[in-house]
Coordinates of C-alpha atoms and ligand atoms in Angstrom, one line a residue:
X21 CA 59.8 -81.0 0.7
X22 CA 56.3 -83.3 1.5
X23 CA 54.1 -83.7 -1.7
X24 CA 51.2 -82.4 -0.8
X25 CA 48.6 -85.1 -0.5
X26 CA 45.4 -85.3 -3.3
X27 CA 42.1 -83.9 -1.6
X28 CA 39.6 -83.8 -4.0
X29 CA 35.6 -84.3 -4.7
X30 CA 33.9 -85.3 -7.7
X31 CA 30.9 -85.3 -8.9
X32 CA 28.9 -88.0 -9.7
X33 CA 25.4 -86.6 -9.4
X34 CA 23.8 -83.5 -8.5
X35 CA 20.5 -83.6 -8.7
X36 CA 17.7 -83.6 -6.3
X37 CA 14.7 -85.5 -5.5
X38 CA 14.8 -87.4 -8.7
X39 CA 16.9 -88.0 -11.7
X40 CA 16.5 -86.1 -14.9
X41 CA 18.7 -87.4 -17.5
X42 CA 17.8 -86.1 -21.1
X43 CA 18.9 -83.3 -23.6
X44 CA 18.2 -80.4 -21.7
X45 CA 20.2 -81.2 -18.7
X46 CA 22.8 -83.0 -20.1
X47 CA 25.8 -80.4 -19.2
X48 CA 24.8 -80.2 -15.8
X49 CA 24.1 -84.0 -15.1
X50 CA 20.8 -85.3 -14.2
X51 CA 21.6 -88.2 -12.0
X52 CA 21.1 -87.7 -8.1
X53 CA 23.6 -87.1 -5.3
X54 CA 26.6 -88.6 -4.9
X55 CA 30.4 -87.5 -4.2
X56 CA 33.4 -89.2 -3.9
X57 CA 36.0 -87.8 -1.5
X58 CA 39.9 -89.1 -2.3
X59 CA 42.0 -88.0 0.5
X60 CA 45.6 -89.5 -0.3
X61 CA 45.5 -93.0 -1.1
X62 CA 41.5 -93.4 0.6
X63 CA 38.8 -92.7 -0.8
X64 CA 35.2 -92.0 0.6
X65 CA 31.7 -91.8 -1.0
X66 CA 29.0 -89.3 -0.2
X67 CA 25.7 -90.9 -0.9
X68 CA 24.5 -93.3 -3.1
X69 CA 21.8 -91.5 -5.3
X70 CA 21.3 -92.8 -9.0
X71 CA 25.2 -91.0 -9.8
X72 CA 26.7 -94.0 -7.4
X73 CA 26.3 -97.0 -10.2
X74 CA 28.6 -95.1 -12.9
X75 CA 31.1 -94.8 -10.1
X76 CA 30.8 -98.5 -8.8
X77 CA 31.9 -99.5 -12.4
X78 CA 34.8 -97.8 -12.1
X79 CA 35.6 -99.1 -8.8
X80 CA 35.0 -102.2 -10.1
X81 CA 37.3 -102.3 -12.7
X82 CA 40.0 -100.9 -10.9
X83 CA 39.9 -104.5 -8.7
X84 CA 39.5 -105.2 -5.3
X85 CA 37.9 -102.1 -3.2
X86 CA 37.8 -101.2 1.2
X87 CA 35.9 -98.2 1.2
X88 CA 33.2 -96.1 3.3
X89 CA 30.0 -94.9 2.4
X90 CA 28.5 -92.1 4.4
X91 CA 24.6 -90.9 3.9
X92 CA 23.8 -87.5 4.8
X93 CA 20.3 -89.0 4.9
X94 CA 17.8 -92.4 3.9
X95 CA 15.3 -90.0 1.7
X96 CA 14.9 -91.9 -2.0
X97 CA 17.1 -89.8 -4.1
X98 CA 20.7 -90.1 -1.5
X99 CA 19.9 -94.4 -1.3
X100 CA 18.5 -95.5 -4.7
X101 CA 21.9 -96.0 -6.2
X102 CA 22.7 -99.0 -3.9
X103 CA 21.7 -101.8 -4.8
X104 CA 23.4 -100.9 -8.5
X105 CA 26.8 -100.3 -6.5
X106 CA 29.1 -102.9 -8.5
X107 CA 31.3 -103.5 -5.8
X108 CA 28.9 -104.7 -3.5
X109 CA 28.5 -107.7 -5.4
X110 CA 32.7 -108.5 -5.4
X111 CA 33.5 -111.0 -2.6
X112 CA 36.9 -109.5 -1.1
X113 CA 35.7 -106.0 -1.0
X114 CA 35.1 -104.2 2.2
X115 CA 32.2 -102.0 2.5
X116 CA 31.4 -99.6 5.5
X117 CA 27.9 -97.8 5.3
X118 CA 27.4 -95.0 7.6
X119 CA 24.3 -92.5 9.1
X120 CA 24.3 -90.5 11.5
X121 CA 20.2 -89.4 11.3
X122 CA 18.4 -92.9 12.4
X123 CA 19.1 -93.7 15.6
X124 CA 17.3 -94.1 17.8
X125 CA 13.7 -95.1 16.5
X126 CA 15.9 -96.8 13.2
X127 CA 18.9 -98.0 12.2
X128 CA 20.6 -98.6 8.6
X129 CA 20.6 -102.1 8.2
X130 CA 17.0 -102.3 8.8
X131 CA 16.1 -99.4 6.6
X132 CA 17.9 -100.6 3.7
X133 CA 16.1 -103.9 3.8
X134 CA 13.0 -102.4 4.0
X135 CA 14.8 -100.7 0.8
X136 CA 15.3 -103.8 -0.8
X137 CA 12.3 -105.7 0.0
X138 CA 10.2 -107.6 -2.2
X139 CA 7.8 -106.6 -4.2
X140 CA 9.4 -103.2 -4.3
X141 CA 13.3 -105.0 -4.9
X142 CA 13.6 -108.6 -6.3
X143 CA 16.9 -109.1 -4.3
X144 CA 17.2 -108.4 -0.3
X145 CA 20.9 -106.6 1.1
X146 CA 22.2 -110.5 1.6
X147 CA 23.1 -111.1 -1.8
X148 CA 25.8 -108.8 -1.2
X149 CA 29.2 -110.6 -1.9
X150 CA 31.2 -108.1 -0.3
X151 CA 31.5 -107.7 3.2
X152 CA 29.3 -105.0 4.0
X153 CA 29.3 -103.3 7.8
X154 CA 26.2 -100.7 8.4
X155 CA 27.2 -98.5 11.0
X156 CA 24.8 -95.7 12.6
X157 CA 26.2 -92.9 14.9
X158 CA 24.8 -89.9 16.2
X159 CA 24.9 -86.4 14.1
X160 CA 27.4 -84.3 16.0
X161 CA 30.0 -87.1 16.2
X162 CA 33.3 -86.9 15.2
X163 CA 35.5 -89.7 13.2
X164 CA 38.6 -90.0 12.4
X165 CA 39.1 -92.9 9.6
X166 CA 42.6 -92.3 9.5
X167 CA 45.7 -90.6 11.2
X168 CA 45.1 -86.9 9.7
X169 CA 42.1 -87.1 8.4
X170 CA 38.9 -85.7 10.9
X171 CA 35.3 -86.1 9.8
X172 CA 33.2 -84.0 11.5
X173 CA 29.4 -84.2 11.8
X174 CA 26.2 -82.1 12.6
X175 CA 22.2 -82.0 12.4
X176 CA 20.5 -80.5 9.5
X177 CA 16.8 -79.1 9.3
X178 CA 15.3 -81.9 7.5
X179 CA 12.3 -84.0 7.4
X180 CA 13.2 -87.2 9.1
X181 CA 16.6 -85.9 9.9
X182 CA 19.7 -85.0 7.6
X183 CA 23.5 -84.9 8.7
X184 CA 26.0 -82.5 7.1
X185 CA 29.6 -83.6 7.2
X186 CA 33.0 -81.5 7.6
X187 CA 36.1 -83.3 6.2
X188 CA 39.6 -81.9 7.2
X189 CA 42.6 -83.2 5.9
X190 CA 46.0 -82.2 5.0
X191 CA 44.9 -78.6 6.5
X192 CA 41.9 -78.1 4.2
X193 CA 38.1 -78.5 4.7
X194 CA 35.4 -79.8 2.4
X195 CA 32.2 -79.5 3.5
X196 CA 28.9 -81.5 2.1
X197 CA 25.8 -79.8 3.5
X198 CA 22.8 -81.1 1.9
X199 CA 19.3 -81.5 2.1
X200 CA 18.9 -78.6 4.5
X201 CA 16.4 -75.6 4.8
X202 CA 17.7 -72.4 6.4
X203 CA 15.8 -70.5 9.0
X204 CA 13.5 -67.1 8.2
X205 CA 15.4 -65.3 11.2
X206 CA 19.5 -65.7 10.9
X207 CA 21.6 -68.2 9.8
X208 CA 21.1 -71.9 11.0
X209 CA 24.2 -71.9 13.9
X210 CA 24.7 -76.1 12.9
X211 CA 25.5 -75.0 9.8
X212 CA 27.2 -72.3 10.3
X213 CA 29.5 -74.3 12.9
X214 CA 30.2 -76.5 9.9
X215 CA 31.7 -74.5 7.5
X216 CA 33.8 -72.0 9.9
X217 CA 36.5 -71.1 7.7
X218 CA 35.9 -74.1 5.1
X219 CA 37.7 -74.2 2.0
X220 CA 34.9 -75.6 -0.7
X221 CA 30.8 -75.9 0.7
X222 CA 28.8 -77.7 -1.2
X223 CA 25.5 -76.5 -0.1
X224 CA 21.6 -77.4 -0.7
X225 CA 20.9 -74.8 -3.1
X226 CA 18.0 -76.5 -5.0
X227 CA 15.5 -73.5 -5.3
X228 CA 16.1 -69.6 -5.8
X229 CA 15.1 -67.3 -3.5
X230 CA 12.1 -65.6 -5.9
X231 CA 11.1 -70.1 -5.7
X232 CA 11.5 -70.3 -2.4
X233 CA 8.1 -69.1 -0.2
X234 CA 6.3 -71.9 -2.6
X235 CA 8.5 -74.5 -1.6
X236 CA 8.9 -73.3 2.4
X237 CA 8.5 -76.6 4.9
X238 CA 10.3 -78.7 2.0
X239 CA 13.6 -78.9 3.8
X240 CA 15.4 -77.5 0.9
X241 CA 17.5 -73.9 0.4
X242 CA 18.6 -71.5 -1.9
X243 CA 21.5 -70.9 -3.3
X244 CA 21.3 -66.8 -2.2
X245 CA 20.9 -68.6 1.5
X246 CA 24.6 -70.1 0.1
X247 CA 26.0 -67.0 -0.3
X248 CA 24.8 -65.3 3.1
X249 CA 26.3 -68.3 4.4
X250 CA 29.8 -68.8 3.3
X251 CA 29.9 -65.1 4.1
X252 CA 29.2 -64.7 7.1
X253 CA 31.1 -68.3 8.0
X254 CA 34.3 -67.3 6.5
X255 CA 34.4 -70.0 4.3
X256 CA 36.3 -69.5 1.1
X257 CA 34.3 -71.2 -1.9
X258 CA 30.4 -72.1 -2.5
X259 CA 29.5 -75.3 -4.3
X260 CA 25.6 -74.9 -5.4
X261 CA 24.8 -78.4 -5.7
X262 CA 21.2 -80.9 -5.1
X263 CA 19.4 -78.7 -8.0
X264 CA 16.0 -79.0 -8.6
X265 CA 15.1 -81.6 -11.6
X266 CA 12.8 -78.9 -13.6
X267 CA 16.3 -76.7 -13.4
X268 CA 17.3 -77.1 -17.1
X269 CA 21.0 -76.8 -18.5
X270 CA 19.8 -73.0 -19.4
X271 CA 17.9 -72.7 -16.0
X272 CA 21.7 -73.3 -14.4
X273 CA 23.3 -71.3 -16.9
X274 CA 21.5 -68.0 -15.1
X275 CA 21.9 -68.9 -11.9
X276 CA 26.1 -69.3 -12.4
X277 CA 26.1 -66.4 -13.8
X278 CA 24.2 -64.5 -11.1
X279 CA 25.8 -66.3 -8.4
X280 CA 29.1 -65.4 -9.8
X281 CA 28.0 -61.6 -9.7
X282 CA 26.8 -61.8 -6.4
X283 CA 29.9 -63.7 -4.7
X284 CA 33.1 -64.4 -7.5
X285 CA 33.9 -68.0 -7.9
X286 CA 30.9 -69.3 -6.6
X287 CA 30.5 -72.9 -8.2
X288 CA 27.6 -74.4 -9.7
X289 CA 28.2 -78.3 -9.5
X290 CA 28.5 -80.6 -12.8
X291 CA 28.2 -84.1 -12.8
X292 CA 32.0 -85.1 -13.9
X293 CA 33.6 -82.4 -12.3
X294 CA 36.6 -82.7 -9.6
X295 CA 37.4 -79.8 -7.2
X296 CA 40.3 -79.4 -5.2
X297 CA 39.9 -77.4 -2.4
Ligands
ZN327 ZN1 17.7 -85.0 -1.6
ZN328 ZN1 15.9 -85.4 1.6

């Protein structure tokens, strides 16, 4: 019988808008998104918040690296992680950066410089040693990296664009669905095309919904919204994941336990932690 391939995603950060490291959030994690996606032998990042530099020194160690890097969006928190990505910087590596929310007024390269630019950055992107592609496609694409493994890709309801991705492989679905804000009337049908039937959705669930009406236009959700969601998707597990930075380690210890109440086995997501779907 065929071992059954690893899928997995861990967590490298979490958070939100801004990192938050310090006593009171140290169980949950306080540095900003970013997932790393192993599907067999490849591996795939989610963002490159401030979580991306602990996992570039272990890519680094492990030696030479050929990996892509997918950005659900350009906002601060999901890009500040970059430049401190180890394995930039290691000639031999291959790099492939991916968006799907620029075109067409931008494109990735150029935002990234503008990133990097002096005197906000000492160092522009071409100090790079490794050799670094930056690739923009269009939310609603599909890819397919590899034979078996499907990415598939959609809009979000975000200022200045977001894309949520869908990752099948080895008959299983992952889903990464962040920053988005859901709709007053029904659920958002982008999203809920997304996670039809998905095994683990990792969902923009920074506010509650009692938080909510102050934070309305912000392009954020709940993690109630989460719930209705998976629901009335059919999907099987909710990841609440991008939490807000004044969301303490006791903040998050209420909402897993509500969440769990109102849908069993929801997840709330920990920096360190490794699902498998
Ligand atoms: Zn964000
Ligand atoms: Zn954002």
């Amino acid at each position: 019988m065929a071992e059954q391939l690893e899928f997995s995603v861990t967590f490298w950060g979490v958070r939100g808008s801004i990192a938050c490291p310090g006593p009171e959030t140290v169980r949950y994690g306080g540095n900003t998104s970013c997932l790393e996606v192993k599907c067999g032998d490849r591996r795939m990042i989610f963002d490159a918040g401030t979580g991306l530099r602990k996992l570039g020194g272990v890519l680094a160690r492990e030696g030479a690296c050929d990996i892509d890097l997918f950005f659900t969006h350009t906002h601060f928190d999901h890009v500040c992680g970059l430049p401190f990505f180890a394995p930039l910087f290691m000639p031999g590596n291959r790099i492939r950066l991916w968006a799907g929310h620029l075109l067409p007024e931008y494109g990735l390269r150029q935002v990234l410089v503008e990133m990097m630019m002096a005197p906000l950055f000492p160092v522009p992107p071409d100090i790079f040693q490794a050799d670094v592609s930056y690739n923009d496609f269009q939310h609603g694409d599909a890819m397919t990296p590899m034979q078996g493994l499907t990415i598939r890709t959609g809009p979000l309801n975000h200022p200045n664009r977001a894309t949520g991705y869908r990752i099948e492989f080895g008959g299983r679905v992952i889903c990464y669905i962040t920053d988005t804000e859901h709709f007053d009337a029904g659920r958002d049908p982008n999203v809920a095309t997304l996670i039809a039937g998905a095994d683990l959705v990792i969902y923009d669930a920074t506010y509650t919904d009692a938080e909510y009406p102050k934070f309305k236009g912000y392009g954020h959700s709940t993690w109630q919204e989460g719930v209705r969601l998976v629901e009335d998707a059919g999907a099987k597990t909710l990841v609440i994941f991008h939490h807000d930075p004044s969301h303490d380690d006791v903040f998050m210890d209420a909402v897993a336990h509500e969440a769990d109440q109102a849908r069993p086995g929801t997840i709330v997501a920990r920096e360190g932690m490794t699902l498998r779907p």
